[in-house]
Amino acid sequence: MSTKFAGVKGMNDLRSPQIEIWQRIEGIARSLFARYGYSEIRTPIVEETALFVRSVGEVTEIVGKEMYTFTDKGDRSISMRPEGTAPAARAYIEHSIANTEPLTRWFYMGPMFRYERMKTGRYRQFYQLGAEAYGALDPAQDVEVIALCDAFFKQIGVPDVVLHLNSLGDGSTRPAYLEALKQHFAPVLEVMSAEAKLAYEKNTMRLLDSKEPALQDAIASAPTILDSIDEGSKKHFDDVQRMLTKLGIPFELDRRLVRGLDYYTRTTFEFIYQPKGENALGTAGTVCGGGRYDRLVHELGGPEKPAVGFAMGLDRLVLLVEKLKPVERGGPTLFIGTFEGPERDDAIALVMRLRNEGFDVDFDPRGGNKLGKQKERASKVNAAWFAGYGGDEHKSGKLKIDNMRLPKDAPREQVEISLDGLRAWLNAASKRPS
Ligand code: ATP
Ligand code: MG
Protein backbone atom coordinates (compact mmCIF):
# COMPACT_ATOMS: atom_id res chain seq x y z
CA MET A 1 0.00 0.00 0.00
CA SER A 2 2.33 2.75 -1.14
CA THR A 3 0.58 4.36 -4.08
CA LYS A 4 1.99 7.83 -4.57
CA PHE A 5 -0.59 10.30 -5.76
CA ALA A 6 0.09 13.26 -7.97
CA GLY A 7 -2.18 16.21 -8.63
CA VAL A 8 -4.34 16.09 -11.74
CA LYS A 9 -2.39 17.17 -14.82
CA GLY A 10 -2.58 20.89 -15.47
CA MET A 11 -3.82 21.68 -11.96
CA ASN A 12 -1.36 23.28 -9.59
CA ASP A 13 -0.84 23.46 -5.86
CA LEU A 14 -0.31 27.10 -4.99
CA ARG A 15 2.00 27.53 -2.02
CA SER A 16 4.69 29.68 -0.47
CA PRO A 17 6.53 31.70 -1.68
CA GLN A 18 4.26 32.29 -4.73
CA ILE A 19 1.14 32.26 -2.56
CA GLU A 20 2.32 35.51 -0.97
CA ILE A 21 2.21 37.11 -4.43
CA TRP A 22 -1.29 35.69 -5.02
CA GLN A 23 -2.48 37.11 -1.72
CA ARG A 24 -0.94 40.50 -2.37
CA ILE A 25 -2.49 40.72 -5.85
CA GLU A 26 -5.87 39.56 -4.56
CA GLY A 27 -5.72 42.16 -1.79
CA ILE A 28 -4.94 44.93 -4.27
CA ALA A 29 -7.81 43.73 -6.49
CA ARG A 30 -10.31 43.77 -3.63
CA SER A 31 -9.55 47.31 -2.56
CA LEU A 32 -9.11 48.73 -6.06
CA PHE A 33 -12.30 47.18 -7.45
CA ALA A 34 -14.25 48.39 -4.43
CA ARG A 35 -12.97 51.92 -4.99
CA TYR A 36 -14.23 51.74 -8.57
CA GLY A 37 -17.69 50.77 -7.31
CA TYR A 38 -17.58 47.03 -8.08
CA SER A 39 -18.92 44.53 -5.56
CA GLU A 40 -17.97 40.89 -5.46
CA ILE A 41 -20.11 38.09 -6.85
CA ARG A 42 -19.31 34.44 -6.13
CA THR A 43 -21.06 31.93 -8.32
CA PRO A 44 -20.80 28.12 -8.06
CA ILE A 45 -17.94 26.25 -9.71
CA VAL A 46 -20.42 24.28 -11.84
CA GLU A 47 -23.37 25.30 -14.00
CA GLU A 48 -25.74 23.57 -16.38
CA THR A 49 -23.77 22.77 -19.53
CA ALA A 50 -26.37 24.47 -21.71
CA LEU A 51 -25.54 27.86 -20.17
CA PHE A 52 -22.05 27.80 -21.68
CA VAL A 53 -23.17 26.28 -24.97
CA ARG A 54 -25.71 29.09 -25.36
CA SER A 55 -23.49 31.97 -24.25
CA VAL A 56 -19.91 31.16 -25.14
CA GLY A 57 -21.07 29.37 -28.30
CA GLU A 58 -20.85 25.87 -29.67
CA VAL A 59 -18.19 26.58 -32.28
CA THR A 60 -15.66 28.04 -29.83
CA GLU A 61 -12.56 26.26 -28.58
CA ILE A 62 -13.93 26.48 -25.06
CA VAL A 63 -17.21 24.69 -25.64
CA GLY A 64 -16.02 22.62 -28.59
CA LYS A 65 -13.19 20.85 -26.82
CA GLU A 66 -12.12 22.36 -23.54
CA MET A 67 -15.00 21.89 -21.12
CA TYR A 68 -15.05 19.54 -18.16
CA THR A 69 -18.53 18.14 -18.57
CA PHE A 70 -20.17 15.29 -16.66
CA THR A 71 -23.56 13.85 -15.89
CA ASP A 72 -24.54 14.18 -12.24
CA LYS A 73 -26.51 11.62 -10.23
CA GLY A 74 -29.72 13.38 -11.20
CA ASP A 75 -28.89 12.83 -14.88
CA ARG A 76 -28.19 16.51 -15.58
CA SER A 77 -25.36 17.64 -17.82
CA ILE A 78 -23.12 19.80 -15.66
CA SER A 79 -19.92 21.65 -16.57
CA MET A 80 -17.13 23.10 -14.50
CA ARG A 81 -17.13 26.78 -15.37
CA PRO A 82 -14.61 27.62 -18.11
CA GLU A 83 -15.18 31.37 -17.69
CA GLY A 84 -17.05 33.83 -15.50
CA THR A 85 -19.21 35.97 -17.77
CA ALA A 86 -21.97 33.42 -18.38
CA PRO A 87 -22.41 32.47 -14.69
CA ALA A 88 -22.55 36.17 -13.73
CA ALA A 89 -25.14 36.87 -16.43
CA ARG A 90 -27.13 33.83 -15.29
CA ALA A 91 -27.15 35.18 -11.72
CA TYR A 92 -28.01 38.68 -12.93
CA ILE A 93 -31.07 37.33 -14.74
CA GLU A 94 -32.09 34.71 -12.16
CA HIS A 95 -32.21 37.26 -9.33
CA SER A 96 -33.92 39.91 -11.48
CA ILE A 97 -31.20 42.38 -10.58
CA ALA A 98 -32.29 44.73 -13.35
CA ASN A 99 -35.61 45.28 -11.54
CA THR A 100 -33.98 46.71 -8.46
CA GLU A 101 -30.94 48.52 -9.79
CA PRO A 102 -30.40 50.27 -13.12
CA LEU A 103 -26.64 49.90 -12.97
CA THR A 104 -24.80 46.85 -11.65
CA ARG A 105 -21.07 46.48 -11.36
CA TRP A 106 -19.65 43.17 -10.21
CA PHE A 107 -16.25 41.58 -9.94
CA TYR A 108 -15.34 37.96 -9.41
CA MET A 109 -12.19 36.07 -8.59
CA GLY A 110 -11.73 32.32 -8.71
CA PRO A 111 -10.78 29.13 -10.50
CA MET A 112 -11.85 28.30 -14.06
CA PHE A 113 -11.43 24.97 -15.83
CA ARG A 114 -10.45 24.21 -19.41
CA TYR A 115 -9.05 21.01 -20.81
CA GLU A 116 -6.16 22.62 -22.70
CA ARG A 117 -2.71 21.68 -23.82
CA MET A 118 -0.50 23.00 -21.09
CA LYS A 119 2.55 25.17 -21.06
CA THR A 120 3.84 28.09 -19.03
CA GLY A 121 0.89 30.28 -18.14
CA ARG A 122 -1.67 27.86 -19.57
CA TYR A 123 -3.25 25.40 -17.16
CA ARG A 124 -6.38 23.29 -16.79
CA GLN A 125 -7.36 24.89 -13.52
CA PHE A 126 -6.46 28.55 -13.69
CA TYR A 127 -7.66 31.69 -11.97
CA GLN A 128 -9.45 34.67 -13.35
CA LEU A 129 -10.16 38.08 -11.94
CA GLY A 130 -13.00 39.62 -13.89
CA ALA A 131 -15.55 42.41 -13.88
CA GLU A 132 -18.98 42.84 -15.44
CA ALA A 133 -20.82 46.15 -15.70
CA TYR A 134 -24.50 45.96 -16.68
CA GLY A 135 -26.78 48.82 -17.62
CA ALA A 136 -24.64 51.47 -19.30
CA LEU A 137 -24.49 51.90 -23.06
CA ASP A 138 -22.29 54.95 -22.78
CA PRO A 139 -18.65 54.75 -23.92
CA ALA A 140 -17.70 55.97 -20.43
CA GLN A 141 -18.48 52.47 -19.20
CA ASP A 142 -16.09 50.86 -21.67
CA VAL A 143 -13.47 53.36 -20.60
CA GLU A 144 -14.07 52.75 -16.91
CA VAL A 145 -13.46 49.01 -17.14
CA ILE A 146 -10.34 49.57 -19.24
CA ALA A 147 -9.07 52.19 -16.79
CA LEU A 148 -9.68 49.70 -13.98
CA CYS A 149 -7.44 47.13 -15.71
CA ASP A 150 -4.79 49.73 -16.36
CA ALA A 151 -4.77 50.85 -12.72
CA PHE A 152 -4.57 47.25 -11.55
CA PHE A 153 -1.53 46.42 -13.68
CA LYS A 154 0.22 49.54 -12.43
CA GLN A 155 -0.56 48.77 -8.79
CA ILE A 156 0.67 45.19 -8.88
CA GLY A 157 3.83 46.33 -10.64
CA VAL A 158 3.49 44.92 -14.16
CA PRO A 159 4.33 47.59 -16.73
CA ASP A 160 4.73 46.85 -20.45
CA VAL A 161 1.19 45.60 -20.90
CA VAL A 162 -0.19 47.13 -24.08
CA LEU A 163 -3.87 47.75 -24.66
CA HIS A 164 -5.12 46.38 -27.98
CA LEU A 165 -8.43 47.77 -29.12
CA ASN A 166 -11.01 47.05 -31.78
CA SER A 167 -14.70 47.54 -32.45
CA LEU A 168 -17.02 44.94 -33.92
CA GLY A 169 -19.98 47.27 -34.52
CA ASP A 170 -23.49 46.73 -33.23
CA GLY A 171 -24.23 43.72 -35.39
CA SER A 172 -26.34 45.50 -38.03
CA THR A 173 -23.52 45.50 -40.58
CA ARG A 174 -22.17 42.14 -39.46
CA PRO A 175 -23.99 39.95 -42.05
CA ALA A 176 -22.55 41.98 -44.93
CA TYR A 177 -19.10 41.90 -43.36
CA LEU A 178 -19.27 38.14 -42.77
CA GLU A 179 -20.25 37.66 -46.42
CA ALA A 180 -17.24 39.70 -47.53
CA LEU A 181 -15.00 37.68 -45.20
CA LYS A 182 -16.34 34.40 -46.57
CA GLN A 183 -15.59 35.48 -50.10
CA HIS A 184 -12.13 36.55 -49.03
CA PHE A 185 -11.30 33.22 -47.40
CA ALA A 186 -13.00 31.00 -49.99
CA PRO A 187 -9.83 30.60 -52.13
CA VAL A 188 -7.88 29.17 -49.16
CA LEU A 189 -10.62 26.78 -48.04
CA GLU A 190 -8.72 23.72 -49.25
CA VAL A 191 -5.63 24.46 -47.16
CA MET A 192 -7.68 24.90 -43.97
CA SER A 193 -7.70 22.38 -41.13
CA ALA A 194 -11.05 20.80 -40.30
CA GLU A 195 -11.26 23.18 -37.36
CA ALA A 196 -10.72 26.27 -39.49
CA LYS A 197 -13.28 25.00 -42.00
CA LEU A 198 -15.84 24.71 -39.24
CA ALA A 199 -15.04 28.27 -38.14
CA TYR A 200 -15.39 29.37 -41.76
CA GLU A 201 -18.89 27.94 -41.87
CA LYS A 202 -20.16 28.86 -38.44
CA ASN A 203 -18.07 31.68 -37.00
CA THR A 204 -16.09 33.23 -39.84
CA MET A 205 -14.62 36.10 -37.83
CA ARG A 206 -12.82 33.57 -35.66
CA LEU A 207 -10.56 32.85 -38.65
CA LEU A 208 -8.92 36.24 -38.12
CA ASP A 209 -7.63 34.88 -34.82
CA SER A 210 -6.33 31.61 -36.32
CA LYS A 211 -2.69 30.67 -35.78
CA GLU A 212 -2.58 28.35 -38.83
CA PRO A 213 0.48 29.31 -40.93
CA ALA A 214 -1.31 28.60 -44.21
CA LEU A 215 -3.87 31.28 -43.40
CA GLN A 216 -1.59 34.09 -42.35
CA ASP A 217 -1.40 35.82 -45.74
CA ALA A 218 -5.15 35.71 -46.18
CA ILE A 219 -5.60 37.04 -42.65
CA ALA A 220 -3.21 39.94 -43.26
CA SER A 221 -5.12 41.01 -46.38
CA ALA A 222 -8.63 40.38 -45.00
CA PRO A 223 -11.14 43.24 -45.00
CA THR A 224 -11.28 44.89 -41.60
CA ILE A 225 -14.52 45.17 -39.71
CA LEU A 226 -13.64 48.69 -38.57
CA ASP A 227 -14.20 49.88 -42.16
CA SER A 228 -17.73 48.53 -42.25
CA ILE A 229 -19.23 49.20 -38.82
CA ASP A 230 -22.35 51.34 -38.41
CA GLU A 231 -22.23 55.08 -37.68
CA GLY A 232 -23.39 54.73 -34.07
CA SER A 233 -20.63 52.25 -33.32
CA LYS A 234 -18.08 54.43 -35.03
CA LYS A 235 -19.03 57.37 -32.85
CA HIS A 236 -18.95 55.14 -29.77
CA PHE A 237 -15.49 53.89 -30.68
CA ASP A 238 -14.20 57.42 -31.32
CA ASP A 239 -15.49 58.48 -27.92
CA VAL A 240 -13.77 55.52 -26.25
CA GLN A 241 -10.48 56.43 -27.91
CA ARG A 242 -10.81 60.12 -27.06
CA MET A 243 -11.45 59.40 -23.39
CA LEU A 244 -8.61 56.88 -23.18
CA THR A 245 -6.27 59.49 -24.61
CA LYS A 246 -7.54 61.98 -22.06
CA LEU A 247 -6.75 59.48 -19.30
CA GLY A 248 -3.26 58.92 -20.67
CA ILE A 249 -3.93 55.26 -21.44
CA PRO A 250 -2.14 54.39 -24.68
CA PHE A 251 -3.63 51.81 -27.06
CA GLU A 252 -3.04 50.11 -30.38
CA LEU A 253 -5.81 49.48 -32.87
CA ASP A 254 -5.85 45.77 -33.62
CA ARG A 255 -8.22 44.68 -36.35
CA ARG A 256 -7.60 41.00 -35.66
CA LEU A 257 -9.08 41.28 -32.22
CA VAL A 258 -12.43 39.62 -32.80
CA ARG A 259 -12.66 37.52 -29.67
CA GLY A 260 -14.67 34.89 -31.49
CA LEU A 261 -17.89 34.87 -29.54
CA ASP A 262 -21.03 35.89 -31.38
CA TYR A 263 -22.37 38.09 -28.65
CA TYR A 264 -19.53 40.59 -28.63
CA THR A 265 -20.62 44.01 -29.91
CA ARG A 266 -18.71 47.22 -30.35
CA THR A 267 -15.57 47.52 -28.20
CA THR A 268 -13.28 44.53 -27.75
CA PHE A 269 -9.90 44.72 -26.06
CA GLU A 270 -6.97 42.76 -24.77
CA PHE A 271 -4.00 43.65 -22.64
CA ILE A 272 -0.86 41.93 -23.90
CA TYR A 273 2.48 41.73 -22.14
CA GLN A 274 4.95 43.19 -24.63
CA PRO A 275 8.27 44.00 -22.96
CA LYS A 276 11.10 45.52 -24.97
CA GLY A 277 13.43 42.60 -24.24
CA GLU A 278 12.73 38.98 -23.48
CA ASN A 279 9.13 37.86 -23.05
CA ALA A 280 8.72 35.70 -19.97
CA LEU A 281 5.39 34.35 -21.11
CA GLY A 282 6.05 33.57 -24.75
CA THR A 283 2.76 33.17 -26.54
CA ALA A 284 0.79 33.19 -23.28
CA GLY A 285 1.24 36.95 -23.14
CA THR A 286 -2.41 37.93 -23.15
CA VAL A 287 -3.13 38.80 -19.56
CA CYS A 288 -6.63 40.18 -20.04
CA GLY A 289 -9.46 39.98 -22.55
CA GLY A 290 -12.73 41.83 -22.59
CA GLY A 291 -15.33 43.79 -24.42
CA ARG A 292 -18.90 44.86 -24.76
CA TYR A 293 -21.71 42.32 -25.08
CA ASP A 294 -24.92 44.26 -25.32
CA ARG A 295 -26.97 41.27 -26.44
CA LEU A 296 -25.88 38.52 -24.07
CA VAL A 297 -28.28 39.19 -21.20
CA HIS A 298 -31.24 39.24 -23.54
CA GLU A 299 -30.08 36.17 -25.40
CA LEU A 300 -29.92 34.27 -22.13
CA GLY A 301 -33.54 35.12 -21.44
CA GLY A 302 -33.10 38.37 -19.51
CA PRO A 303 -34.05 41.97 -20.25
CA GLU A 304 -32.32 44.11 -22.89
CA LYS A 305 -29.32 45.26 -20.88
CA PRO A 306 -26.05 46.46 -22.33
CA ALA A 307 -22.94 45.16 -20.61
CA VAL A 308 -19.19 45.33 -20.76
CA GLY A 309 -16.59 43.31 -18.92
CA PHE A 310 -13.22 41.58 -18.90
CA ALA A 311 -11.33 38.66 -17.45
CA MET A 312 -7.68 38.59 -16.43
CA GLY A 313 -5.50 35.53 -16.12
CA LEU A 314 -4.09 35.67 -12.59
CA ASP A 315 -1.64 32.79 -13.06
CA ARG A 316 0.09 34.73 -15.81
CA LEU A 317 0.16 37.91 -13.76
CA VAL A 318 1.68 36.07 -10.79
CA LEU A 319 4.44 34.73 -13.07
CA LEU A 320 5.16 38.26 -14.24
CA VAL A 321 5.13 39.76 -10.78
CA GLU A 322 7.42 37.01 -9.55
CA LYS A 323 9.89 37.85 -12.27
CA LEU A 324 9.63 41.64 -12.15
CA LYS A 325 9.09 42.37 -8.51
CA PRO A 326 9.97 39.49 -6.21
CA VAL A 327 8.30 39.70 -2.82
CA GLU A 328 10.47 40.72 0.05
CA ARG A 329 10.84 37.92 2.48
CA GLY A 330 8.85 38.66 5.61
CA GLY A 331 9.39 36.97 8.94
CA PRO A 332 8.38 37.20 12.59
CA THR A 333 9.43 40.24 14.59
CA LEU A 334 10.56 38.10 17.52
CA PHE A 335 11.49 34.44 17.92
CA ILE A 336 11.44 33.15 21.49
CA GLY A 337 13.82 30.34 22.36
CA THR A 338 12.67 27.94 25.09
CA PHE A 339 14.42 25.64 27.56
CA GLU A 340 13.33 22.27 28.88
CA GLY A 341 11.99 22.81 32.39
CA PRO A 342 9.10 24.32 34.25
CA GLU A 343 9.41 27.72 32.50
CA ARG A 344 8.83 26.30 29.02
CA ASP A 345 5.07 26.52 29.54
CA ASP A 346 5.44 30.20 30.53
CA ALA A 347 7.51 30.91 27.42
CA ILE A 348 4.94 29.24 25.18
CA ALA A 349 2.10 31.04 26.93
CA LEU A 350 3.94 34.32 26.32
CA VAL A 351 4.27 33.54 22.59
CA MET A 352 0.56 32.77 22.24
CA ARG A 353 -0.46 35.83 24.24
CA LEU A 354 1.71 38.14 22.14
CA ARG A 355 0.33 36.60 18.94
CA ASN A 356 -3.21 37.13 20.13
CA GLU A 357 -2.37 40.74 20.89
CA GLY A 358 -1.35 41.18 17.26
CA PHE A 359 2.42 40.65 17.31
CA ASP A 360 4.27 38.45 14.88
CA VAL A 361 6.07 36.11 17.28
CA ASP A 362 7.32 32.58 16.65
CA PHE A 363 8.96 29.70 18.55
CA ASP A 364 10.07 26.14 17.86
CA PRO A 365 7.26 23.78 18.86
CA ARG A 366 9.40 20.66 18.54
CA GLY A 367 11.09 21.08 21.93
CA GLY A 368 14.26 19.29 22.99
CA ASN A 369 16.46 21.49 20.78
CA LYS A 370 19.42 23.41 22.13
CA LEU A 371 19.16 27.20 22.05
CA GLY A 372 21.68 27.34 19.17
CA LYS A 373 19.48 25.05 17.06
CA GLN A 374 16.44 27.18 17.81
CA LYS A 375 18.40 30.23 16.75
CA GLU A 376 19.14 28.52 13.46
CA ARG A 377 15.43 27.94 13.04
CA ALA A 378 14.80 31.64 13.83
CA SER A 379 17.23 32.62 11.14
CA LYS A 380 15.63 30.18 8.68
CA VAL A 381 12.21 31.79 9.12
CA ASN A 382 13.89 35.21 8.86
CA ALA A 383 13.02 36.41 12.36
CA ALA A 384 14.14 39.97 13.07
CA TRP A 385 14.98 39.41 16.75
CA PHE A 386 15.67 36.44 19.00
CA ALA A 387 15.41 36.02 22.78
CA GLY A 388 15.72 32.99 25.04
CA TYR A 389 13.15 32.62 27.81
CA GLY A 390 14.14 30.31 30.68
CA GLY A 391 14.50 30.29 34.46
CA ASP A 392 16.69 33.43 34.63
CA GLU A 393 14.40 35.49 32.42
CA HIS A 394 11.36 34.26 34.29
CA LYS A 395 12.88 35.33 37.61
CA SER A 396 14.28 38.69 36.49
CA GLY A 397 11.33 39.57 34.26
CA LYS A 398 13.77 40.70 31.57
CA LEU A 399 14.60 39.42 28.07
CA LYS A 400 17.95 39.78 26.28
CA ILE A 401 16.97 40.28 22.65
CA ASP A 402 19.43 39.78 19.76
CA ASN A 403 19.21 41.43 16.39
CA MET A 404 19.09 38.63 13.78
CA ARG A 405 19.23 40.75 10.67
CA LEU A 406 22.65 42.32 11.02
CA PRO A 407 25.04 42.31 8.10
CA LYS A 408 27.82 39.69 8.27
CA ASP A 409 30.75 40.77 10.52
CA ALA A 410 28.70 43.52 12.17
CA PRO A 411 29.09 43.65 15.97
CA ARG A 412 26.37 41.95 18.00
CA GLU A 413 23.37 44.14 18.84
CA GLN A 414 21.57 43.09 21.99
CA VAL A 415 18.91 44.97 23.94
CA GLU A 416 17.56 44.18 27.38
CA ILE A 417 13.82 44.69 27.69
CA SER A 418 11.60 44.09 30.71
CA LEU A 419 8.55 41.91 30.14
CA ASP A 420 6.43 44.93 31.13
CA GLY A 421 7.97 47.01 28.36
CA LEU A 422 7.91 44.21 25.78
CA ARG A 423 4.74 45.33 23.96
CA ALA A 424 5.97 48.87 23.49
CA TRP A 425 9.30 47.57 22.26
CA LEU A 426 7.62 45.11 19.86
CA ASN A 427 5.46 47.90 18.50
CA ALA A 428 8.52 49.93 17.66
CA ALA A 429 10.48 46.92 16.38
CA SER A 430 7.73 45.82 14.02
CA LYS A 431 7.80 49.25 12.39
CA ARG A 432 11.58 49.42 12.05
CA PRO A 433 12.78 48.77 8.51
CA SER A 434 15.14 45.81 8.33
P1 ATP B 1 -5.80 32.46 -25.10
O1 ATP B 1 -5.85 33.09 -26.45
O2 ATP B 1 -4.51 32.74 -24.34
O3 ATP B 1 -6.21 31.01 -25.08
P2 ATP B 1 -8.50 33.10 -24.36
O4 ATP B 1 -9.00 34.00 -25.42
O5 ATP B 1 -8.85 31.65 -24.39
O6 ATP B 1 -6.90 33.23 -24.24
P3 ATP B 1 -10.16 34.33 -22.37
O7 ATP B 1 -11.22 33.33 -22.44
O8 ATP B 1 -10.35 35.67 -22.97
O9 ATP B 1 -8.80 33.69 -22.93
O10 ATP B 1 -9.70 34.49 -20.86
C1 ATP B 1 -9.19 35.71 -20.33
C2 ATP B 1 -7.79 35.53 -19.78
O11 ATP B 1 -7.70 34.38 -18.96
C3 ATP B 1 -6.75 35.26 -20.86
O12 ATP B 1 -6.33 36.47 -21.42
C4 ATP B 1 -5.65 34.62 -20.07
O13 ATP B 1 -4.86 35.59 -19.39
C5 ATP B 1 -6.40 33.82 -19.05
N1 ATP B 1 -6.47 32.40 -19.47
C6 ATP B 1 -7.29 31.85 -20.39
N2 ATP B 1 -7.09 30.53 -20.48
C7 ATP B 1 -6.11 30.23 -19.56
C8 ATP B 1 -5.45 29.02 -19.16
N3 ATP B 1 -5.77 27.84 -19.68
N4 ATP B 1 -4.50 29.10 -18.20
C9 ATP B 1 -4.16 30.29 -17.65
N5 ATP B 1 -4.75 31.45 -17.99
C10 ATP B 1 -5.71 31.44 -18.93
MG1 MG C 1 -7.96 29.89 -25.02
PDB file of N, CA and C and ligand atoms in Angstrom, residues 61 114 116 122, ligand 2:
ATOM      1  N   GLU A  61     -13.481  27.246 -29.146  1.00  0.00           N
ATOM      2  CA  GLU A  61     -12.562  26.261 -28.576  1.00  0.00           C
ATOM      3  C   GLU A  61     -13.056  25.825 -27.206  1.00  0.00           C
ATOM      4  N   ARG A 114     -10.421  24.490 -17.964  1.00  0.00           N
ATOM      5  CA  ARG A 114     -10.449  24.214 -19.407  1.00  0.00           C
ATOM      6  C   ARG A 114      -9.454  23.098 -19.692  1.00  0.00           C
ATOM      7  N   GLU A 116      -7.020  22.030 -21.663  1.00  0.00           N
ATOM      8  CA  GLU A 116      -6.159  22.617 -22.699  1.00  0.00           C
ATOM      9  C   GLU A 116      -4.824  21.916 -22.739  1.00  0.00           C
ATOM     10  N   ARG A 122      -0.446  28.454 -19.021  1.00  0.00           N
ATOM     11  CA  ARG A 122      -1.669  27.862 -19.566  1.00  0.00           C
ATOM     12  C   ARG A 122      -1.939  26.557 -18.828  1.00  0.00           C
TER      13      ARG A 122
HETATM   14 MG    MG B   2      -7.962  29.889 -25.023  1.00  0.00          MG
END
